Coordinates of N, CA and C in Angstrom, one line a residue:
M1 N 6.4 -2.3 -10.0 CA 6.9 -1.2 -9.2 C 7.0 -1.6 -7.7
E2 N 8.1 -1.3 -7.1 CA 8.3 -1.7 -5.7 C 7.9 -0.5 -4.8
L3 N 7.2 -0.7 -3.7 CA 6.8 0.3 -2.8 C 7.2 -0.1 -1.4
V4 N 7.3 0.8 -0.5 CA 7.6 0.6 0.9 C 6.4 1.0 1.8
L5 N 6.0 0.1 2.7 CA 4.9 0.4 3.6 C 5.3 1.3 4.7
L6 N 4.5 2.3 4.9 CA 4.8 3.3 6.0 C 4.2 3.0 7.3
D7 N 3.3 2.0 7.4 CA 2.6 1.6 8.6 C 2.4 0.1 8.5
D8 N 2.2 -0.5 9.7 CA 1.7 -1.9 9.7 C 0.3 -2.0 9.1
I9 N 0.1 -3.0 8.3 CA -1.2 -3.1 7.6 C -1.9 -4.3 8.3
T10 N -3.1 -4.1 8.9 CA -3.8 -5.1 9.6 C -5.3 -5.0 9.2
S11 N -6.1 -6.0 9.5 CA -7.5 -6.0 9.3 C -8.2 -6.8 10.4
S12 N -9.5 -6.8 10.5 CA -10.2 -7.7 11.4 C -10.1 -9.2 11.0
F13 N -9.8 -9.4 9.8 CA -9.7 -10.8 9.3 C -8.3 -11.4 9.5
R14 N -7.3 -10.6 9.4 CA -5.9 -11.1 9.5 C -5.1 -10.1 10.4
V15 N -4.4 -10.7 11.3 CA -3.7 -9.8 12.3 C -2.6 -8.9 11.6
L16 N -1.9 -9.5 10.6 CA -0.9 -8.7 10.0 C -0.7 -9.0 8.5
Y17 N -0.9 -8.1 7.6 CA -0.7 -8.3 6.2 C 0.8 -7.9 5.9
G18 N 1.2 -6.8 6.4 CA 2.6 -6.3 6.1 C 3.1 -5.4 7.2
R19 N 4.4 -5.4 7.4 CA 5.0 -4.6 8.5 C 5.5 -3.3 7.9
K20 N 5.6 -2.3 8.8 CA 6.2 -1.0 8.5 C 7.6 -1.2 7.9
G21 N 7.9 -0.6 6.8 CA 9.2 -0.7 6.2 C 9.4 -1.9 5.2
E22 N 8.4 -2.7 5.2 CA 8.5 -3.9 4.2 C 8.3 -3.4 2.8
K23 N 9.1 -4.0 1.9 CA 9.0 -3.7 0.5 C 7.9 -4.6 -0.1
V24 N 7.0 -4.0 -0.9 CA 5.9 -4.8 -1.5 C 5.9 -4.4 -3.0
T25 N 5.3 -5.3 -3.8 CA 5.2 -5.1 -5.3 C 3.8 -4.7 -5.6
L26 N 3.7 -3.6 -6.4 CA 2.4 -3.1 -6.9 C 1.8 -4.1 -7.9
I27 N 0.6 -4.6 -7.6 CA -0.1 -5.5 -8.6 C -1.1 -4.8 -9.4
S28 N -1.9 -3.9 -8.7 CA -3.0 -3.2 -9.4 C -3.2 -1.9 -8.7
D29 N -3.7 -0.9 -9.4 CA -4.0 0.4 -8.9 C -5.5 0.7 -9.1
H30 N -6.2 0.9 -8.0 CA -7.7 1.2 -8.0 C -7.9 2.6 -7.4
G31 N -7.4 3.6 -7.9 CA -7.6 4.9 -7.3 C -6.8 5.1 -6.1
D32 N -7.5 5.3 -4.9 CA -6.8 5.5 -3.6 C -6.4 4.2 -3.0
V33 N -6.8 3.0 -3.5 CA -6.5 1.7 -3.0 C -5.6 1.0 -4.0
L34 N -4.5 0.4 -3.4 CA -3.6 -0.3 -4.2 C -3.6 -1.8 -3.8
I35 N -3.5 -2.7 -4.8 CA -3.4 -4.1 -4.5 C -1.9 -4.4 -4.6
V36 N -1.3 -4.9 -3.5 CA 0.2 -5.1 -3.5 C 0.4 -6.6 -3.1
Q37 N 1.6 -7.0 -3.3 CA 2.0 -8.4 -2.9 C 3.3 -8.3 -2.1
G38 N 3.2 -8.9 -0.9 CA 4.3 -8.9 0.0 C 4.6 -10.4 0.4
Q39 N 5.3 -10.5 1.6 CA 5.7 -11.8 2.0 C 4.4 -12.7 2.4
N40 N 3.3 -12.0 2.8 CA 2.1 -12.7 3.3 C 1.1 -12.7 2.2
G41 N 1.4 -12.6 1.0 CA 0.5 -12.7 -0.1 C 0.0 -11.3 -0.6
R42 N -1.1 -11.3 -1.4 CA -1.6 -10.1 -1.9 C -2.6 -9.5 -0.9
F43 N -2.7 -8.1 -0.8 CA -3.6 -7.5 0.1 C -3.8 -6.0 -0.4
P44 N -5.0 -5.5 0.0 CA -5.3 -4.1 -0.4 C -4.6 -3.1 0.6
V45 N -4.2 -2.0 0.2 CA -3.6 -1.0 1.1 C -3.9 0.4 0.5
H46 N -4.3 1.4 1.4 CA -4.6 2.7 1.0 C -3.2 3.4 0.6
I47 N -3.3 4.2 -0.4 CA -2.1 4.8 -1.0 C -1.3 5.6 0.1
S48 N -2.0 6.2 1.1 CA -1.4 7.0 2.1 C -0.5 6.2 3.0
H49 N -0.6 4.8 3.0 CA 0.2 3.9 3.8 C 1.4 3.4 3.0
T50 N 1.7 4.0 1.9 CA 2.9 3.6 1.1 C 3.7 4.8 0.8
D51 N 4.9 4.6 0.2 CA 5.8 5.7 -0.1 C 5.4 6.3 -1.5
K52 N 4.4 5.8 -2.1 CA 4.0 6.2 -3.5 C 3.3 7.6 -3.4
Q53 N 3.9 8.6 -4.0 CA 3.3 9.9 -3.9 C 2.4 10.3 -5.1
Q54 N 2.5 9.5 -6.2 CA 1.7 9.8 -7.4 C 1.3 8.5 -8.0
D55 N 0.0 8.4 -8.2 CA -0.6 7.2 -8.7 C -0.4 7.1 -10.3
L56 N -0.8 6.0 -10.9 CA -0.6 5.8 -12.3 C -1.5 6.8 -13.2
N57 N -2.5 7.4 -12.6 CA -3.3 8.4 -13.3 C -2.8 9.8 -13.2
G58 N -1.7 10.0 -12.5 CA -1.1 11.3 -12.4 C -1.6 12.2 -11.3
R59 N -2.5 11.6 -10.4 CA -2.9 12.4 -9.2 C -1.9 12.3 -8.2
K60 N -1.7 13.5 -7.5 CA -0.7 13.5 -6.5 C -1.3 13.4 -5.1
Y61 N -0.7 12.7 -4.2 CA -1.2 12.5 -2.9 C -0.1 12.9 -1.9
S62 N -0.5 13.3 -0.7 CA 0.4 13.5 0.4 C 0.1 12.5 1.4
N63 N 1.1 12.2 2.3 CA 0.9 11.1 3.2 C -0.1 11.5 4.4
D64 N -0.5 12.7 4.5 CA -1.4 13.1 5.5 C -2.9 13.0 5.1
Q65 N -3.1 12.6 3.8 CA -4.5 12.3 3.4 C -4.9 10.9 3.8
V66 N -6.1 10.8 4.2 CA -6.6 9.4 4.6 C -7.8 9.1 3.9

């Protein structure tokens, strides 16, 4: 499944995992956290930072939840 990042994804370990608007591939779903693969490899991202509105378990999310 292909997703689009809604925000830049960074951490204290890496300056930039993915840029806003970048298309990434869903690797694994762990509730609110998704493991995705982009141009800079695999990285975790909260579901609210993607365009995915419903996870694989059928729970619905809005982008204002953190």
